[in-house]
């Protein structure tokens, strides 16, 4: 393989995927691998690999530990450095895959990190593979779907199609997760605030305290050490809690009206639809105090992006997929009267320039999230190496020059 991206896709990801298939539920996969310094360039391997494993429905990141070894001869990346040399060992656990359980007039889904309860007008009583059912139903175009329980599994009839999904052995659903002492009302714009905060929620799973949105008083805050977001809620919340990265997209879908804290779980409920969503809490020790940053006085200069920036972003985003599965980034650069937006992926690359009168800057950001931000026509300003984006109740701070 001549390119690191080709090696990742053509070898490493395939090898890990094959090994994962044969790993028993509850088993652990330990991978000793590090980034490689070659031709004056650090080739990123660890982050793309961990993002790939994180995309599995049944994976859980456990942690990392160092593997002490001798320094490699002529290693350019270690030149001039002293102390012990170690490579990381990444540790992942294989959990039970998500299943759908029909029982007591409800549809349940449960994994090690997420629990969902949805009311359903049915007398079905069986359990099936969640991924198979979800992927199949998504592709059904017929408006009427008939579900029935017959020997062997779940029968789905839609239009001219008749499908059987085999039943699984039923598991005991931990319904005590939703038996809470007291639930509290959420601000009506809570789901919107969580969606906006995703701009700065970190994706580095080795730092769970940065892969969360913090909810306290009337603010939602998030940071990945490069970006900071603060959203002001319409009302305050009673407790301080943290919504983990893996739960963010579900909050938008469910639009919860109430919450409660039940041991190791956060419980959200939409009292109108009676949908209940629970997510396991994560260790947030180390989450930074961001209050001082927002109260600091800085002399910002307002910026005005060209009108065509949204149109350009929608084209460039096609070439923004990186080797890190699910992650899309673009580079935005201002220099010598030009604003350029560029993207690069394994299938190609593109760059577009626009006339621009303003100071110079250069940064890489999440393509989809930044596109959504600029579509809302926010106010942009810059002070030193900080880009500030404000719009109604949301404020984003981006560290430039990355």
Tab-separated table of C-alpha atoms in Angstrom:
chain	number	residue	atom	x	y	z
A	1	UNK	CA	0.000	0.000	0.000
A	2	UNK	CA	1.461	3.347	-1.039
A	3	UNK	CA	-0.859	5.523	1.042
A	4	UNK	CA	-1.694	5.230	4.733
A	5	UNK	CA	-5.416	5.649	3.955
A	6	UNK	CA	-5.299	2.655	1.583
A	7	UNK	CA	-3.494	0.547	4.203
A	8	UNK	CA	-6.069	1.427	6.837
A	9	UNK	CA	-9.038	0.577	4.610
A	10	UNK	CA	-7.457	-2.334	2.736
A	11	UNK	CA	-5.690	-4.093	5.584
A	12	UNK	CA	-6.049	-2.876	9.178
A	13	UNK	CA	-9.809	-2.292	9.198
A	14	UNK	CA	-10.461	-5.588	7.410
A	15	UNK	CA	-8.204	-7.518	9.816
A	16	UNK	CA	-9.878	-5.990	12.872
A	17	UNK	CA	-13.352	-6.580	11.412
A	18	UNK	CA	-12.613	-10.261	10.774
A	19	UNK	CA	-11.144	-10.753	14.251
A	20	UNK	CA	-14.108	-8.979	15.872
A	21	UNK	CA	-16.559	-11.410	14.267
A	22	UNK	CA	-14.891	-14.299	16.117
A	23	UNK	CA	-14.544	-12.500	19.466
A	24	UNK	CA	-16.982	-13.856	22.055
A	25	UNK	CA	-19.516	-11.563	23.711
A	26	UNK	CA	-17.898	-10.214	26.859
A	27	UNK	CA	-14.434	-10.756	25.411
A	28	UNK	CA	-11.768	-8.096	25.005
A	29	UNK	CA	-9.629	-7.092	22.053
A	30	UNK	CA	-6.201	-5.600	22.855
A	31	UNK	CA	-4.334	-3.919	20.011
A	32	UNK	CA	-0.713	-2.809	20.335
A	33	UNK	CA	-0.245	-0.182	17.652
A	34	UNK	CA	0.994	3.398	17.428
A	35	UNK	CA	1.183	6.239	14.941
A	36	UNK	CA	4.173	6.016	12.584
A	37	UNK	CA	6.691	8.760	11.798
A	38	UNK	CA	7.906	8.497	8.210
A	39	UNK	CA	9.267	10.970	5.653
A	40	UNK	CA	9.018	13.848	8.150
A	41	UNK	CA	5.301	13.125	8.633
A	42	UNK	CA	3.337	11.539	11.462
A	43	UNK	CA	0.941	9.014	9.910
A	44	UNK	CA	-2.189	8.811	12.075
A	45	UNK	CA	-3.188	5.219	12.776
A	46	UNK	CA	-4.596	5.136	16.322
A	47	UNK	CA	-7.401	7.684	15.941
A	48	UNK	CA	-8.764	6.246	12.649
A	49	UNK	CA	-8.558	2.712	14.063
A	50	UNK	CA	-10.399	3.591	17.269
A	51	UNK	CA	-13.085	5.495	15.362
A	52	UNK	CA	-13.546	2.426	13.146
A	53	UNK	CA	-14.022	0.088	16.135
A	54	UNK	CA	-16.293	2.630	17.823
A	55	UNK	CA	-18.655	2.380	14.825
A	56	UNK	CA	-19.484	-1.255	15.730
A	57	UNK	CA	-22.896	-1.632	17.377
A	58	UNK	CA	-21.481	-3.939	20.041
A	59	UNK	CA	-18.160	-2.260	20.904
A	60	UNK	CA	-17.228	-0.474	24.128
A	61	UNK	CA	-13.972	1.382	24.720
A	62	UNK	CA	-12.353	0.246	27.976
A	63	UNK	CA	-9.107	2.220	27.993
A	64	UNK	CA	-5.432	2.150	27.082
A	65	UNK	CA	-2.197	1.207	28.789
A	66	UNK	CA	1.467	1.584	27.909
A	67	UNK	CA	3.672	-1.252	26.682
A	68	UNK	CA	7.279	-0.451	27.621
A	69	UNK	CA	9.866	-1.439	25.036
A	70	UNK	CA	13.258	-0.506	23.698
A	71	UNK	CA	13.522	2.603	21.565
A	72	UNK	CA	13.655	1.914	17.862
A	73	UNK	CA	17.049	2.644	16.287
A	74	UNK	CA	17.112	5.810	14.135
A	75	UNK	CA	13.577	6.765	15.116
A	76	UNK	CA	13.151	10.371	13.970
A	77	UNK	CA	10.142	11.017	16.177
A	78	UNK	CA	12.160	10.193	19.341
A	79	UNK	CA	15.249	12.216	18.494
A	80	UNK	CA	16.339	14.301	21.476
A	81	UNK	CA	13.739	12.792	23.811
A	82	UNK	CA	14.617	11.081	27.100
A	83	UNK	CA	12.814	8.729	29.457
A	84	UNK	CA	11.120	5.406	28.980
A	85	UNK	CA	9.635	4.483	25.611
A	86	UNK	CA	6.225	2.828	25.420
A	87	UNK	CA	3.581	2.089	22.810
A	88	UNK	CA	-0.148	2.151	23.570
A	89	UNK	CA	-2.271	-0.952	23.932
A	90	UNK	CA	-5.883	-0.111	23.063
A	91	UNK	CA	-8.532	-2.137	24.897
A	92	UNK	CA	-12.064	-2.784	23.548
A	93	UNK	CA	-14.843	-4.965	24.908
A	94	UNK	CA	-17.466	-6.797	22.850
A	95	UNK	CA	-20.948	-6.326	24.297
A	96	UNK	CA	-24.225	-7.968	23.437
A	97	UNK	CA	-25.581	-6.658	20.153
A	98	UNK	CA	-28.690	-4.506	20.333
A	99	UNK	CA	-31.927	-6.443	20.231
A	100	UNK	CA	-35.583	-5.425	19.932
A	101	UNK	CA	-37.962	-6.989	22.440
A	102	UNK	CA	-41.731	-6.853	21.931
A	103	UNK	CA	-43.437	-7.288	25.297
A	104	UNK	CA	-46.311	-5.860	27.378
A	105	UNK	CA	-47.477	-3.550	24.606
A	106	UNK	CA	-44.059	-1.947	24.263
A	107	UNK	CA	-40.968	-2.161	22.091
A	108	UNK	CA	-37.712	-2.291	24.069
A	109	UNK	CA	-34.137	-1.923	22.921
A	110	UNK	CA	-31.274	-2.527	25.309
A	111	UNK	CA	-27.476	-2.592	25.191
A	112	UNK	CA	-24.696	-1.950	27.686
A	113	UNK	CA	-24.986	1.805	27.115
A	114	UNK	CA	-28.554	2.508	25.957
A	115	UNK	CA	-32.080	1.497	26.963
A	116	UNK	CA	-35.205	2.552	25.029
A	117	UNK	CA	-38.892	1.932	25.706
A	118	UNK	CA	-41.535	2.816	23.085
A	119	UNK	CA	-45.301	2.201	23.461
A	120	UNK	CA	-46.626	-0.043	20.705
A	121	UNK	CA	-50.169	-1.170	20.031
A	122	UNK	CA	-49.414	-4.860	19.722
A	123	UNK	CA	-49.646	-8.118	21.651
A	124	UNK	CA	-46.373	-9.438	20.233
A	125	UNK	CA	-44.091	-11.226	22.690
A	126	UNK	CA	-40.683	-12.066	21.204
A	127	UNK	CA	-37.160	-10.744	20.679
A	128	UNK	CA	-35.298	-10.250	17.369
A	129	UNK	CA	-31.973	-8.848	16.184
A	130	UNK	CA	-32.275	-5.063	16.361
A	131	UNK	CA	-29.948	-4.156	13.496
A	132	UNK	CA	-31.651	-6.514	11.036
A	133	UNK	CA	-35.142	-5.249	11.880
A	134	UNK	CA	-34.127	-1.592	11.838
A	135	UNK	CA	-32.244	-1.765	8.533
A	136	UNK	CA	-35.042	-3.701	6.828
A	137	UNK	CA	-37.898	-1.485	8.018
A	138	UNK	CA	-35.961	1.636	6.894
A	139	UNK	CA	-36.018	0.323	3.334
A	140	UNK	CA	-39.735	-0.502	3.216
A	141	UNK	CA	-41.652	2.014	1.109
A	142	UNK	CA	-45.124	0.663	1.789
A	143	UNK	CA	-47.220	2.776	4.161
A	144	UNK	CA	-48.896	-0.198	5.860
A	145	UNK	CA	-46.720	-2.743	7.664
A	146	UNK	CA	-48.254	-5.798	9.317
A	147	UNK	CA	-46.366	-7.528	12.123
A	148	UNK	CA	-47.226	-10.953	13.485
A	149	UNK	CA	-45.624	-13.575	15.692
A	150	UNK	CA	-45.418	-16.998	14.142
A	151	UNK	CA	-43.364	-20.070	14.912
A	152	UNK	CA	-39.732	-19.225	14.309
A	153	UNK	CA	-39.875	-15.458	14.498
A	154	UNK	CA	-41.397	-12.137	13.503
A	155	UNK	CA	-43.363	-12.022	10.230
A	156	UNK	CA	-43.347	-8.661	8.429
A	157	UNK	CA	-45.777	-8.072	5.560
A	158	UNK	CA	-45.549	-4.886	3.516
A	159	UNK	CA	-46.928	-4.560	0.013
A	160	UNK	CA	-45.937	-7.698	-1.920
A	161	UNK	CA	-43.123	-8.560	0.489
A	162	UNK	CA	-43.298	-11.150	3.253
A	163	UNK	CA	-40.260	-11.429	5.526
A	164	UNK	CA	-39.397	-13.549	8.548
A	165	UNK	CA	-36.817	-12.395	11.094
A	166	UNK	CA	-35.823	-15.265	13.366
A	167	UNK	CA	-36.551	-14.936	17.059
A	168	UNK	CA	-33.768	-14.772	19.628
A	169	UNK	CA	-33.710	-16.112	23.135
A	170	UNK	CA	-35.403	-13.479	25.299
A	171	UNK	CA	-33.353	-11.604	27.860
A	172	UNK	CA	-34.545	-10.033	31.081
A	173	UNK	CA	-35.133	-6.351	30.458
A	174	UNK	CA	-33.859	-4.136	33.332
A	175	UNK	CA	-37.094	-2.160	33.651
A	176	UNK	CA	-35.893	-0.792	36.990
A	177	UNK	CA	-33.884	1.701	34.970
A	178	UNK	CA	-37.010	3.758	34.430
A	179	UNK	CA	-38.353	3.407	37.970
A	180	UNK	CA	-37.130	6.731	39.355
A	181	UNK	CA	-38.054	8.578	42.522
A	182	UNK	CA	-38.618	11.945	40.880
A	183	UNK	CA	-38.393	13.369	37.392
A	184	UNK	CA	-37.691	16.982	36.520
A	185	UNK	CA	-38.917	19.129	33.657
A	186	UNK	CA	-36.494	20.052	30.885
A	187	UNK	CA	-36.421	23.425	29.078
A	188	UNK	CA	-38.420	23.295	25.850
A	189	UNK	CA	-35.278	24.015	23.805
A	190	UNK	CA	-33.172	21.303	25.488
A	191	UNK	CA	-32.968	19.069	22.388
A	192	UNK	CA	-31.989	22.071	20.241
A	193	UNK	CA	-29.259	23.026	22.707
A	194	UNK	CA	-27.852	19.485	22.721
A	195	UNK	CA	-27.806	19.488	18.906
A	196	UNK	CA	-25.961	22.833	18.826
A	197	UNK	CA	-23.428	21.708	21.438
A	198	UNK	CA	-22.395	18.769	19.230
A	199	UNK	CA	-20.187	21.276	17.391
A	200	UNK	CA	-17.630	21.026	20.212
A	201	UNK	CA	-18.211	17.574	21.729
A	202	UNK	CA	-14.969	15.617	21.403
A	203	UNK	CA	-14.664	12.335	19.533
A	204	UNK	CA	-11.495	11.147	21.283
A	205	UNK	CA	-12.843	8.135	23.158
A	206	UNK	CA	-9.705	7.921	25.307
A	207	UNK	CA	-10.860	11.207	26.924
A	208	UNK	CA	-14.493	10.582	27.922
A	209	UNK	CA	-14.609	13.828	29.936
A	210	UNK	CA	-14.330	15.745	26.640
A	211	UNK	CA	-16.819	13.525	24.779
A	212	UNK	CA	-19.831	14.966	26.595
A	213	UNK	CA	-22.164	17.957	26.708
A	214	UNK	CA	-22.353	19.443	30.204
A	215	UNK	CA	-25.766	20.624	31.399
A	216	UNK	CA	-25.787	22.951	34.400
A	217	UNK	CA	-28.132	25.731	35.465
A	218	UNK	CA	-29.266	27.427	32.224
A	219	UNK	CA	-26.282	26.439	30.050
A	220	UNK	CA	-25.090	23.539	27.929
A	221	UNK	CA	-21.323	23.620	27.368
A	222	UNK	CA	-18.926	21.381	25.469
A	223	UNK	CA	-15.282	21.392	24.428
A	224	UNK	CA	-12.885	19.133	22.539
A	225	UNK	CA	-9.858	21.273	23.510
A	226	UNK	CA	-9.986	23.036	20.126
A	227	UNK	CA	-13.591	24.266	20.050
A	228	UNK	CA	-15.853	25.481	22.847
A	229	UNK	CA	-19.634	25.812	22.644
A	230	UNK	CA	-22.083	27.358	25.076
A	231	UNK	CA	-25.841	27.320	24.562
A	232	UNK	CA	-28.136	29.311	26.841
A	233	UNK	CA	-31.309	27.406	27.676
A	234	UNK	CA	-34.691	29.094	28.048
A	235	UNK	CA	-34.879	27.811	31.651
A	236	UNK	CA	-32.561	26.275	34.231
A	237	UNK	CA	-32.281	22.580	35.075
A	238	UNK	CA	-32.311	21.292	38.646
A	239	UNK	CA	-29.234	19.028	38.460
A	240	UNK	CA	-25.832	19.081	36.840
A	241	UNK	CA	-25.404	16.183	34.392
A	242	UNK	CA	-23.440	15.204	31.306
A	243	UNK	CA	-24.851	13.775	28.056
A	244	UNK	CA	-22.292	11.432	26.411
A	245	UNK	CA	-21.394	11.549	22.738
A	246	UNK	CA	-23.170	8.283	21.875
A	247	UNK	CA	-26.491	9.684	23.180
A	248	UNK	CA	-26.530	13.080	21.442
A	249	UNK	CA	-28.289	12.041	18.231
A	250	UNK	CA	-30.985	10.189	20.175
A	251	UNK	CA	-31.823	13.285	22.217
A	252	UNK	CA	-32.675	15.150	19.016
A	253	UNK	CA	-34.945	12.329	17.831
A	254	UNK	CA	-36.784	11.800	21.115
A	255	UNK	CA	-37.064	15.498	22.105
A	256	UNK	CA	-37.409	14.697	25.830
A	257	UNK	CA	-39.561	16.836	28.105
A	258	UNK	CA	-38.352	15.422	31.445
A	259	UNK	CA	-35.249	13.815	32.929
A	260	UNK	CA	-34.108	11.983	36.035
A	261	UNK	CA	-30.922	10.381	37.318
A	262	UNK	CA	-31.070	6.718	38.290
A	263	UNK	CA	-27.751	5.427	39.590
A	264	UNK	CA	-25.392	4.929	36.662
A	265	UNK	CA	-28.042	6.004	34.146
A	266	UNK	CA	-29.546	9.211	32.794
A	267	UNK	CA	-33.253	8.797	32.065
A	268	UNK	CA	-35.036	11.006	29.521
A	269	UNK	CA	-38.747	10.882	28.732
A	270	UNK	CA	-41.061	12.532	26.263
A	271	UNK	CA	-44.317	12.617	28.222
A	272	UNK	CA	-46.319	13.308	25.046
A	273	UNK	CA	-45.142	10.219	23.135
A	274	UNK	CA	-44.329	8.174	26.287
A	275	UNK	CA	-40.946	7.288	24.796
A	276	UNK	CA	-38.262	6.654	27.420
A	277	UNK	CA	-34.544	6.821	26.618
A	278	UNK	CA	-31.775	5.927	29.070
A	279	UNK	CA	-28.043	6.292	28.547
A	280	UNK	CA	-25.230	5.109	30.781
A	281	UNK	CA	-23.299	7.895	32.480
A	282	UNK	CA	-19.565	8.226	31.789
A	283	UNK	CA	-16.618	9.373	33.894
A	284	UNK	CA	-16.392	13.151	33.479
A	285	UNK	CA	-13.551	13.755	35.933
A	286	UNK	CA	-11.341	16.339	34.274
A	287	UNK	CA	-14.014	18.320	32.429
A	288	UNK	CA	-12.527	21.850	32.327
A	289	UNK	CA	-14.034	24.943	33.923
A	290	UNK	CA	-15.067	27.078	30.936
A	291	UNK	CA	-16.659	29.984	32.793
A	292	UNK	CA	-13.481	32.065	32.771
A	293	UNK	CA	-13.124	31.784	29.008
A	294	UNK	CA	-16.532	33.260	28.265
A	295	UNK	CA	-16.092	36.058	30.795
A	296	UNK	CA	-12.663	37.057	29.451
A	297	UNK	CA	-12.586	40.330	27.526
A	298	UNK	CA	-11.162	40.068	23.996
A	299	UNK	CA	-11.139	42.618	21.184
A	300	UNK	CA	-13.030	40.836	18.408
A	301	UNK	CA	-13.138	42.057	14.808
A	302	UNK	CA	-16.369	41.142	12.999
A	303	UNK	CA	-16.096	39.056	9.807
A	304	UNK	CA	-18.478	38.744	6.882
A	305	UNK	CA	-18.230	35.537	4.851
A	306	UNK	CA	-19.130	35.668	1.122
A	307	UNK	CA	-22.749	34.750	0.347
A	308	UNK	CA	-21.655	31.742	-1.686
A	309	UNK	CA	-19.874	30.070	1.262
A	310	UNK	CA	-22.831	27.726	1.945
A	311	UNK	CA	-23.017	26.648	-1.703
A	312	UNK	CA	-19.254	26.023	-1.762
A	313	UNK	CA	-19.381	24.066	1.496
A	314	UNK	CA	-22.086	21.766	0.098
A	315	UNK	CA	-19.798	20.859	-2.810
A	316	UNK	CA	-16.583	20.504	-0.820
A	317	UNK	CA	-18.253	18.289	1.786
A	318	UNK	CA	-18.418	15.502	-0.826
A	319	UNK	CA	-14.636	15.211	-0.478
A	320	UNK	CA	-14.467	15.581	3.287
A	321	UNK	CA	-14.576	11.971	4.450
A	322	UNK	CA	-11.387	10.906	6.205
A	323	UNK	CA	-10.044	7.504	7.149
A	324	UNK	CA	-11.682	8.031	10.528
A	325	UNK	CA	-15.009	6.370	9.873
A	326	UNK	CA	-17.931	8.752	10.110
A	327	UNK	CA	-15.772	11.856	10.498
A	328	UNK	CA	-15.842	14.608	7.861
A	329	UNK	CA	-13.517	17.613	7.955
A	330	UNK	CA	-12.727	20.626	5.753
A	331	UNK	CA	-9.970	23.217	5.863
A	332	UNK	CA	-11.005	26.886	5.783
A	333	UNK	CA	-8.272	29.393	5.000
A	334	UNK	CA	-8.111	33.145	4.429
A	335	UNK	CA	-4.977	34.596	2.838
A	336	UNK	CA	-4.087	37.460	0.470
A	337	UNK	CA	-7.655	38.509	-0.266
A	338	UNK	CA	-8.945	34.984	-0.874
A	339	UNK	CA	-11.071	32.618	1.194
A	340	UNK	CA	-10.528	28.952	0.311
A	341	UNK	CA	-12.425	25.879	1.454
A	342	UNK	CA	-10.860	22.500	0.725
A	343	UNK	CA	-11.598	18.850	1.352
A	344	UNK	CA	-9.620	15.661	0.855
A	345	UNK	CA	-10.681	12.029	0.993
A	346	UNK	CA	-9.586	8.641	-0.267
A	347	UNK	CA	-11.538	9.191	-3.500
A	348	UNK	CA	-10.264	12.648	-4.376
A	349	UNK	CA	-9.835	16.227	-3.264
A	350	UNK	CA	-11.182	19.682	-4.073
A	351	UNK	CA	-10.590	23.329	-3.212
A	352	UNK	CA	-12.612	26.444	-4.033
A	353	UNK	CA	-11.611	30.093	-3.675
A	354	UNK	CA	-13.714	33.212	-3.184
A	355	UNK	CA	-12.816	36.891	-2.987
A	356	UNK	CA	-12.580	37.946	0.629
A	357	UNK	CA	-11.567	41.078	2.455
A	358	UNK	CA	-10.470	40.277	5.975
A	359	UNK	CA	-7.642	39.112	8.178
A	360	UNK	CA	-5.812	35.809	7.620
A	361	UNK	CA	-6.800	32.577	9.374
A	362	UNK	CA	-6.453	28.845	8.802
A	363	UNK	CA	-8.286	25.992	10.556
A	364	UNK	CA	-9.790	22.514	10.122
A	365	UNK	CA	-13.329	21.838	11.342
A	366	UNK	CA	-16.149	19.295	11.253
A	367	UNK	CA	-17.716	19.735	7.799
A	368	UNK	CA	-21.355	18.909	8.546
A	369	UNK	CA	-21.518	20.819	11.794
A	370	UNK	CA	-19.840	23.941	10.357
A	371	UNK	CA	-22.167	23.844	7.342
A	372	UNK	CA	-25.186	23.848	9.652
A	373	UNK	CA	-23.694	26.757	11.577
A	374	UNK	CA	-23.081	29.011	8.555
A	375	UNK	CA	-26.527	28.185	7.131
A	376	UNK	CA	-28.033	29.944	10.141
A	377	UNK	CA	-26.261	33.194	9.103
A	378	UNK	CA	-24.468	33.800	12.406
A	379	UNK	CA	-22.257	36.693	13.470
A	380	UNK	CA	-18.561	35.859	13.063
A	381	UNK	CA	-15.684	37.688	14.735
A	382	UNK	CA	-11.986	37.059	15.312
A	383	UNK	CA	-9.506	37.995	18.033
A	384	UNK	CA	-5.958	36.671	17.754
A	385	UNK	CA	-6.256	32.959	17.077
A	386	UNK	CA	-9.884	32.695	18.262
A	387	UNK	CA	-12.860	32.661	15.881
A	388	UNK	CA	-16.160	33.481	17.595
A	389	UNK	CA	-19.491	32.413	16.109
A	390	UNK	CA	-22.684	33.698	17.726
A	391	UNK	CA	-26.308	33.169	16.796
A	392	UNK	CA	-29.229	33.830	19.113
A	393	UNK	CA	-28.547	31.628	22.166
A	394	UNK	CA	-25.429	29.813	20.933
A	395	UNK	CA	-21.763	30.812	21.063
A	396	UNK	CA	-18.888	28.857	19.507
A	397	UNK	CA	-15.194	29.582	20.007
A	398	UNK	CA	-12.753	27.956	17.553
A	399	UNK	CA	-8.992	27.856	18.029
A	400	UNK	CA	-7.475	28.769	14.658
A	401	UNK	CA	-4.225	27.792	13.007
A	402	UNK	CA	-4.697	24.032	13.440
